[in-house]
Coordinates of C-alpha atoms in Angstrom, one line a residue:
M8 CA -13.7 18.5 12.0
S9 CA -16.4 19.6 14.4
S10 CA -17.6 23.2 14.8
S11 CA -16.0 23.3 18.2
A12 CA -12.7 22.2 16.8
V13 CA -12.8 24.7 14.1
A14 CA -13.6 27.4 16.7
R15 CA -10.5 26.4 18.6
V16 CA -8.4 26.8 15.5
W17 CA -9.8 30.3 15.0
R18 CA -9.1 31.3 18.5
R19 CA -5.5 30.1 18.1
S20 CA -5.2 32.0 14.8
L21 CA -6.6 35.1 16.4
R22 CA -4.1 34.8 19.3
D23 CA -1.2 34.4 16.9
V24 CA -2.2 37.4 14.9
L25 CA -2.5 39.6 18.0
L26 CA 0.9 38.4 19.2
R27 CA 2.7 38.8 15.9
G28 CA 1.1 42.1 15.0
G29 CA 1.3 41.4 11.2
A30 CA 3.7 40.0 8.7
S31 CA 6.9 41.7 7.8
A32 CA 9.0 41.3 4.7
R33 CA 12.4 39.6 4.6
P34 CA 14.8 41.1 2.2
A35 CA 16.5 38.9 -0.3
S36 CA 20.0 37.7 0.5
T37 CA 23.2 38.9 -1.1
A38 CA 25.0 36.5 -3.5
S39 CA 28.1 34.8 -2.1
A40 CA 30.7 32.6 -3.7
S41 CA 30.8 29.9 -0.9
G42 CA 28.0 27.7 0.4
A43 CA 28.6 28.9 4.0
A44 CA 28.5 32.5 3.0
A45 CA 25.3 31.9 0.9
E46 CA 23.7 30.3 3.9
A47 CA 24.6 33.2 6.1
A48 CA 23.5 35.8 3.6
A49 CA 20.2 34.1 3.4
A50 CA 19.5 34.3 7.1
P51 CA 16.5 36.3 8.2
K52 CA 17.1 40.0 9.0
K53 CA 15.2 42.3 11.3
V54 CA 13.2 45.0 9.5
P55 CA 11.2 48.0 10.6
P56 CA 7.5 47.4 11.5
P57 CA 5.1 47.3 8.5
P58 CA 3.6 50.6 7.3
R59 CA 0.2 51.9 8.4
K60 CA -1.5 50.1 5.4
G61 CA 0.0 46.9 6.6
R62 CA -1.4 47.4 10.1
L63 CA -4.8 48.1 8.6
L64 CA -4.6 44.8 6.7
T65 CA -3.7 43.0 9.9
G66 CA -6.7 44.6 11.5
A67 CA -8.9 43.4 8.7
L68 CA -7.6 39.9 9.2
I69 CA -8.4 40.1 12.9
G70 CA -11.9 41.2 12.0
L71 CA -12.3 38.2 9.7
A72 CA -11.0 35.9 12.4
I73 CA -13.6 37.3 14.9
G74 CA -16.4 37.1 12.4
G75 CA -15.4 33.5 11.4
G76 CA -15.3 32.5 15.0
A77 CA -18.9 33.8 15.5
Y78 CA -20.1 32.1 12.3
V79 CA -18.6 28.7 12.8
S80 CA -21.0 27.7 15.6
T81 CA -24.0 28.0 13.2
A82 CA -22.5 26.4 10.0
D83 CA -21.4 23.0 9.0
E84 CA -17.8 22.6 7.7
A85 CA -18.6 22.9 4.0
K86 CA -20.7 26.1 4.5
F87 CA -18.0 27.5 6.7
C88 CA -15.3 26.7 4.2
G89 CA -17.3 28.4 1.4
W90 CA -17.9 31.5 3.6
L91 CA -14.2 31.7 4.5
F92 CA -13.1 31.7 0.8
K93 CA -15.8 34.3 0.0
S94 CA -14.8 36.5 2.9
T95 CA -11.2 36.9 1.5
E96 CA -12.7 39.2 -1.2
L97 CA -13.1 41.8 1.6
V98 CA -9.3 41.9 2.0
N99 CA -8.4 42.3 -1.7
P100 CA -9.0 46.1 -1.8
L101 CA -6.6 46.5 1.1
F102 CA -3.9 44.6 -0.7
A103 CA -4.5 46.8 -3.7
M104 CA -3.6 49.9 -1.5
L105 CA -0.1 48.5 -0.8
D106 CA 3.0 48.6 -2.9
A107 CA 2.8 45.6 -5.3
E108 CA 5.9 43.8 -4.1
F109 CA 5.1 44.4 -0.4
A110 CA 1.6 43.1 -1.0
H111 CA 3.2 40.0 -2.6
R112 CA 5.5 39.4 0.3
L113 CA 2.6 39.9 2.7
A114 CA 0.5 37.3 0.8
V115 CA 3.3 34.8 0.9
K116 CA 3.7 35.3 4.7
A117 CA 0.0 34.9 5.2
A118 CA 0.0 31.6 3.4
A119 CA 3.2 30.5 5.2
H120 CA 1.6 31.1 8.6
G121 CA -1.8 29.6 7.8
F122 CA -3.7 32.9 7.5
V123 CA -5.4 31.7 4.3
P124 CA -8.5 29.6 3.9
R125 CA -8.1 25.8 3.7
E126 CA -10.2 23.9 1.2
K127 CA -12.0 21.1 3.0
R128 CA -14.5 20.3 0.3
P129 CA -13.6 17.6 -2.2
D130 CA -13.1 18.6 -5.8
P131 CA -15.7 17.6 -8.4
P132 CA -14.7 14.1 -9.7
V133 CA -14.7 15.3 -13.3
L134 CA -11.6 17.4 -12.5
G135 CA -9.4 14.5 -11.5
L136 CA -6.7 13.3 -13.9
E137 CA -3.4 11.3 -13.9
V138 CA -0.1 12.7 -15.2
W139 CA 3.4 11.2 -14.8
G140 CA 2.0 8.4 -12.7
R141 CA 0.5 10.9 -10.2
K142 CA -3.1 11.6 -9.5
F143 CA -4.1 15.2 -9.6
A144 CA -7.3 16.2 -7.7
N145 CA -7.7 19.0 -10.3
P146 CA -5.7 20.5 -13.1
I147 CA -5.4 24.0 -11.7
G148 CA -1.9 25.0 -10.5
L149 CA 0.0 28.0 -9.1
A150 CA 2.8 29.1 -11.5
A151 CA 6.3 29.7 -10.4
G152 CA 7.1 33.3 -9.2
F153 CA 4.6 33.5 -6.4
D154 CA 6.4 31.4 -3.8
K155 CA 9.9 31.8 -5.1
N156 CA 11.6 30.4 -2.0
A157 CA 9.2 27.6 -1.0
E158 CA 8.0 29.4 2.1
A159 CA 4.3 28.6 1.8
V160 CA 3.9 25.3 0.0
E161 CA 1.6 23.7 2.6
G162 CA -0.7 26.7 2.8
L163 CA -0.9 27.1 -0.9
L164 CA -1.7 23.5 -1.6
G165 CA -4.2 23.7 1.2
M166 CA -6.1 26.4 -0.6
G167 CA -7.1 23.9 -3.2
F168 CA -4.6 24.0 -6.0
G169 CA -4.0 20.7 -7.7
F170 CA -0.3 21.5 -7.8
V171 CA 2.1 24.3 -6.8
E172 CA 5.3 25.3 -8.5
V173 CA 8.0 27.1 -6.4
G174 CA 10.9 29.1 -7.7
S175 CA 12.7 30.1 -9.8
V176 CA 15.5 29.0 -7.5
T177 CA 19.1 30.0 -8.4
P178 CA 22.2 28.2 -7.1
L179 CA 23.5 31.3 -5.2
P180 CA 21.3 33.9 -3.5
Q181 CA 20.8 37.0 -5.6
E182 CA 18.9 40.2 -5.1
G183 CA 17.4 40.5 -8.5
N184 CA 16.9 43.8 -10.2
P185 CA 16.6 47.2 -8.4
K186 CA 13.2 48.1 -7.0
P187 CA 10.5 49.1 -7.9
R188 CA 10.2 46.2 -10.3
I189 CA 6.6 45.1 -10.2
F190 CA 3.9 47.3 -11.7
R191 CA 0.1 46.8 -11.7
L192 CA -2.0 47.5 -14.7
R193 CA -5.3 47.1 -12.8
E194 CA -7.6 48.2 -15.6
H195 CA -6.2 45.4 -17.8
G196 CA -5.8 42.7 -15.2
A197 CA -2.1 42.6 -15.9
V198 CA 1.3 43.0 -14.2
I199 CA 4.7 44.1 -15.5
N200 CA 7.5 42.2 -13.7
R201 CA 11.2 42.7 -14.0
C202 CA 12.3 41.0 -10.8
G203 CA 15.3 39.2 -12.4
F204 CA 15.3 35.9 -10.5
N205 CA 15.5 37.3 -7.0
S206 CA 16.1 34.1 -4.9
E207 CA 17.4 33.1 -1.5
G208 CA 19.3 30.3 -3.2
I209 CA 19.2 26.5 -3.2
V210 CA 20.7 26.1 0.3
V211 CA 17.8 27.9 1.9
V212 CA 15.1 26.3 -0.3
A213 CA 16.6 22.8 0.2
K214 CA 16.4 23.2 4.0
R215 CA 12.7 24.3 3.8
L216 CA 11.7 21.6 1.5
G217 CA 13.7 19.0 3.5
A218 CA 12.0 20.0 6.7
Q219 CA 8.6 19.8 5.0
H220 CA 9.5 16.4 3.4
G221 CA 10.5 15.0 6.8
K222 CA 7.3 16.2 8.4
R223 CA 5.3 14.5 5.6
K224 CA 7.1 11.2 6.1
M225 CA 6.5 11.3 9.8
E226 CA 2.8 11.8 9.3
E227 CA 2.7 9.0 6.8
T228 CA 4.5 6.7 9.2
S229 CA 2.3 7.5 12.2
S230 CA -0.9 7.3 10.1
S231 CA -3.2 4.4 10.8
T232 CA -4.4 4.4 7.3
S233 CA -2.9 1.6 5.2
P234 CA -1.1 2.8 2.0
S235 CA -2.9 2.5 -1.3
T236 CA -2.0 -0.4 -3.5
S237 CA -2.8 1.6 -6.7
D238 CA -0.1 2.1 -9.2
I239 CA -1.2 5.7 -9.5
K240 CA 0.0 7.6 -6.4
Q241 CA -2.3 9.9 -4.5
G242 CA -0.8 13.3 -4.2
G243 CA 3.0 14.0 -4.1
K244 CA 6.0 14.6 -1.9
A245 CA 4.5 17.7 -0.4
G246 CA 1.2 16.2 0.7
P247 CA -2.1 15.9 -1.1
G248 CA -1.1 18.2 -4.0
I249 CA 1.8 18.0 -6.4
L250 CA 5.0 20.1 -6.0
G251 CA 7.0 21.4 -8.9
V252 CA 10.4 23.0 -8.5
N253 CA 11.4 25.6 -11.1
L254 CA 15.2 26.0 -11.6
G255 CA 17.0 29.1 -12.7
K256 CA 20.5 30.3 -13.4
N257 CA 22.4 33.1 -11.6
K258 CA 22.7 36.3 -13.6
T259 CA 26.5 36.4 -13.6
S260 CA 26.9 32.6 -14.2
E261 CA 28.9 31.8 -17.4
D262 CA 27.9 28.1 -17.3
A263 CA 24.1 27.8 -17.4
A264 CA 24.1 24.0 -17.6
A265 CA 26.2 23.8 -14.4
D266 CA 23.6 26.0 -12.6
Y267 CA 20.7 23.8 -13.6
V268 CA 22.7 20.6 -12.8
Q269 CA 23.4 22.0 -9.3
G270 CA 19.7 22.7 -8.8
V271 CA 18.9 19.1 -9.9
H272 CA 21.4 17.6 -7.5
T273 CA 20.2 19.6 -4.5
L274 CA 16.4 19.9 -5.0
S275 CA 15.2 17.0 -7.2
Q276 CA 14.7 14.7 -4.2
Y277 CA 11.9 17.0 -2.9
A278 CA 10.2 17.6 -6.3
D279 CA 7.3 15.8 -8.0
Y280 CA 8.6 17.4 -11.2
L281 CA 11.4 19.8 -12.2
V282 CA 11.4 22.7 -14.5
I283 CA 14.3 24.2 -16.5
N284 CA 13.3 27.8 -16.8
I285 CA 14.9 29.4 -19.9
S286 CA 12.1 31.8 -20.6
S287 CA 12.5 34.8 -18.2
P288 CA 13.1 38.1 -20.1
N289 CA 14.8 39.6 -17.1
T290 CA 18.0 37.5 -17.1
P291 CA 20.5 38.5 -19.9
G292 CA 21.0 35.9 -22.5
L293 CA 18.6 33.3 -20.9
R294 CA 16.2 33.1 -23.8
K295 CA 19.0 32.3 -26.2
L296 CA 19.0 28.8 -24.6
Q297 CA 15.8 28.1 -26.5
G298 CA 17.7 27.6 -29.7
R299 CA 17.8 24.0 -31.1
K300 CA 21.5 23.3 -30.4
Q301 CA 21.6 25.2 -27.1
L302 CA 18.5 23.6 -25.8
K303 CA 19.5 20.1 -26.9
D304 CA 22.9 20.4 -25.2
L305 CA 21.3 21.8 -22.0
V306 CA 18.6 19.2 -21.7
K307 CA 20.9 16.3 -22.2
K308 CA 23.2 17.5 -19.5
V309 CA 20.4 18.1 -17.0
Q310 CA 18.8 14.8 -17.8
A311 CA 22.1 13.0 -17.3
A312 CA 22.6 14.7 -14.0
R313 CA 19.1 13.6 -12.8
D314 CA 19.4 10.0 -14.1
E315 CA 22.8 9.4 -12.5
M316 CA 21.4 10.0 -9.1
Q317 CA 20.2 7.1 -6.9
W318 CA 16.4 6.8 -6.9
A319 CA 13.9 4.6 -5.1
E320 CA 11.2 2.7 -6.8
D321 CA 9.4 5.9 -7.7
G322 CA 12.2 6.8 -10.1
P323 CA 13.4 10.3 -10.9
P324 CA 11.1 13.3 -11.1
P325 CA 9.8 14.3 -14.6
L326 CA 11.8 17.1 -16.3
L327 CA 10.0 19.9 -18.1
V328 CA 11.2 23.1 -19.9
K329 CA 9.4 26.4 -19.6
I330 CA 9.4 28.5 -22.8
A331 CA 8.6 32.1 -23.7
P332 CA 5.6 33.2 -25.8
D333 CA 7.8 35.4 -28.0
L334 CA 8.8 32.7 -30.4
S335 CA 8.8 32.3 -34.2
K336 CA 7.3 29.3 -36.0
Q337 CA 10.9 28.1 -36.6
D338 CA 11.7 28.5 -32.8
L339 CA 8.7 26.3 -31.9
E340 CA 9.6 23.7 -34.5
D341 CA 13.1 23.5 -33.0
I342 CA 11.9 23.2 -29.4
A343 CA 9.3 20.5 -30.4
A344 CA 12.0 18.5 -32.3
V345 CA 14.3 18.6 -29.2
A346 CA 11.5 17.7 -26.9
L347 CA 10.5 14.7 -28.9
A348 CA 14.0 13.5 -29.6
L349 CA 15.0 13.6 -26.0
R350 CA 11.7 12.4 -24.7
L351 CA 11.2 15.5 -22.5
D352 CA 8.5 15.0 -19.9
G353 CA 6.6 18.2 -20.6
L354 CA 6.6 21.8 -21.6
I355 CA 5.2 24.9 -19.8
I356 CA 3.7 27.4 -22.2
S357 CA 4.4 30.1 -21.4
N358 CA 6.3 32.7 -19.4
T359 CA 5.7 36.5 -19.6
T360 CA 5.9 38.4 -22.9
V361 CA 8.2 41.2 -23.8
S362 CA 5.8 42.4 -26.5
R363 CA 3.0 44.7 -25.6
P364 CA -0.2 43.4 -27.1
P365 CA -3.3 45.6 -26.8
P366 CA -4.8 46.9 -24.6
A367 CA -1.7 47.1 -22.4
D368 CA 0.3 49.1 -24.9
T369 CA -1.9 52.1 -24.2
H370 CA -0.8 52.2 -20.6
P371 CA 2.0 54.5 -19.5
L372 CA 3.8 51.7 -17.7
A373 CA 3.5 49.4 -20.8
Q374 CA 6.9 50.7 -22.0
E375 CA 8.6 49.5 -18.8
T376 CA 11.2 46.8 -19.4
G377 CA 10.2 43.4 -18.1
G378 CA 7.7 40.7 -18.7
L379 CA 3.9 41.4 -19.1
S380 CA 1.6 38.8 -17.5
G381 CA -2.2 38.6 -17.0
K382 CA -5.2 38.9 -19.3
P383 CA -3.4 40.5 -22.3
L384 CA -1.1 37.5 -22.4
F385 CA -3.9 34.9 -22.8
D386 CA -4.4 34.9 -26.6
L387 CA -0.7 35.0 -27.3
S388 CA 0.2 32.1 -24.9
T389 CA -2.8 30.1 -26.0
N390 CA -1.8 30.4 -29.7
I391 CA 1.7 29.2 -28.8
L392 CA 0.1 26.3 -26.9
R393 CA -2.0 25.2 -29.9
E394 CA 1.0 25.3 -32.2
M395 CA 3.1 23.2 -29.8
Y396 CA 0.3 20.7 -29.4
I397 CA 0.2 20.2 -33.1
L398 CA 4.0 20.0 -33.5
T399 CA 4.4 17.4 -30.7
R400 CA 1.3 15.5 -31.9
G401 CA 0.1 15.6 -28.3
K402 CA 2.8 13.1 -27.2
I403 CA 4.1 15.5 -24.5
P404 CA 2.1 16.9 -21.6
L405 CA 1.8 20.6 -21.9
I406 CA 1.0 23.0 -19.1
G407 CA -0.9 26.1 -20.3
C408 CA 0.1 29.2 -18.4
G409 CA -0.6 32.9 -19.2
G410 CA -3.7 35.0 -18.6
V411 CA -5.9 32.4 -16.9
S412 CA -8.5 34.2 -14.7
S413 CA -11.6 32.0 -15.0
G414 CA -12.9 28.5 -15.5
E415 CA -13.6 29.4 -19.2
D416 CA -10.0 30.4 -19.7
A417 CA -8.8 27.2 -18.2
Y418 CA -11.2 25.2 -20.3
K419 CA -9.9 26.9 -23.5
K420 CA -6.4 26.1 -22.6
I421 CA -7.3 22.4 -22.0
R422 CA -9.2 22.2 -25.3
S423 CA -6.2 23.8 -27.0
G424 CA -3.9 21.0 -25.8
A425 CA -3.0 21.7 -22.2
T426 CA -3.0 18.8 -19.8
L427 CA -2.6 21.1 -16.8
V428 CA -3.2 24.8 -16.3
Q429 CA -1.3 27.4 -14.2
L430 CA -2.2 30.9 -13.0
Y431 CA -0.5 33.6 -11.0
T432 CA -1.5 37.2 -11.9
A433 CA -5.2 36.4 -11.5
L434 CA -4.6 35.2 -7.9
A435 CA -2.9 38.6 -7.1
Y436 CA -6.1 40.4 -8.2
G437 CA -8.8 37.9 -7.2
G438 CA -7.3 36.4 -4.0
P439 CA -8.1 32.9 -2.7
A440 CA -11.8 33.1 -3.6
L441 CA -10.7 32.7 -7.2
I442 CA -9.6 29.1 -6.8
P443 CA -12.9 27.4 -6.0
R444 CA -14.6 29.6 -8.5
I445 CA -12.3 28.5 -11.4
K446 CA -12.7 24.9 -10.4
A447 CA -16.5 25.1 -10.3
E448 CA -16.7 26.9 -13.6
L449 CA -14.4 24.4 -15.3
A450 CA -16.4 21.5 -14.0
E451 CA -19.6 23.1 -15.2
R452 CA -18.2 23.5 -18.7
L453 CA -16.9 19.9 -18.8
D454 CA -20.3 18.6 -17.8
R455 CA -22.1 20.9 -20.2
D456 CA -20.1 19.5 -23.2
G457 CA -20.5 15.9 -22.1
F458 CA -16.9 15.2 -20.9
K459 CA -16.8 12.6 -18.2
S460 CA -13.3 13.7 -17.1
V461 CA -10.9 16.6 -17.8
Q462 CA -8.6 14.1 -19.5
E463 CA -11.2 13.6 -22.3
A464 CA -11.2 17.3 -23.0
I465 CA -7.4 17.7 -23.6
G466 CA -6.9 18.8 -27.3
A467 CA -10.6 18.6 -28.0
D468 CA -10.4 21.5 -30.5
F469 CA -8.3 19.3 -32.8
R470 CA -10.7 16.4 -32.9

């Protein structure tokens, strides 16, 4: 893209910001027993204008737009892209002034409307890898919980993530737990979350993903570029990156399997992979599904639901299970046995913890109910990852999640057995500038230790 073209984009962005006057939050919908009622309940509602801090943040974004427009005429695309990611660090202190959940909603809206930097620079070749027959440009993904309702998939993938996971999505809309329910532990780089699967429901999410999928297909049809003949597909159903859909159950549901099956029937056609989330600490009884018998019965039913659907030559999406870090050795052995016996496509390790490892246990908010994420979770989740890699003998792709905030953290997860790595809390603190920094640091460590690809480094600590 030429500098004049980029300048035109900035002028349009500036105009849009001025006209919109900032993002506003949309409240979650109220649960309903019928599909029509669920759809109606999920409809957008008008809310009061954002508070003064939100207006200040909008002003800062306008300032960045003006500064970017001035800078673009003197920089090539790569330099401008680097500057744009770096400039987002100026906005982070303003987000920190806002209520944690409001800041989260504002960040999602910014990504949904394109007010986030877009990565134009190619990833280092050493970061590329192939999983499930798909080619990932890099192994760094965004964990579920950030974009719960698939509002900002295109913007998030555009920031340079190798893959993005949306959800958890529940069959019926539900509010989740009462607010406040997200608490920052800034000095520890951590967050306590007790949201409780707040979701707009599968009807709303299916419409969003369906519209996005249709747009993608139209672009592919109109493209003059001939399709690749490689058996390994470039990107996924959402575009250049890979899209995962994380499925949850409603709080009041008495049949967990039926909820997950409904999610599969409705959303699997839009997903490059599916996740059965049985690891949230904020839904009563959910973690009991991690027991050997319960997990085996659940996975068999969900696999059957997926496999009975009609699929094109691509076949059905891979099915993964997301587990908690608060598990005994026997729990891990049971999960590994089920995963191997049923040929599960992968495991995500892990969700938030209900324990309070130091130093977070010294914080007044540490006793709040809910899951702890961020840096204090890193060692615990990495140890669970290592145990699971040994138990599965590396036969199942593992996604390492929990406490990743640097390229070194991602590298440790990969050497411990992770094929892919996810982050979330670190993005809330570091903003978009964190993404290219983590990728650059990871590439440097791979080169330093003589790995020609990230795939070679998977499980290196066990060789």
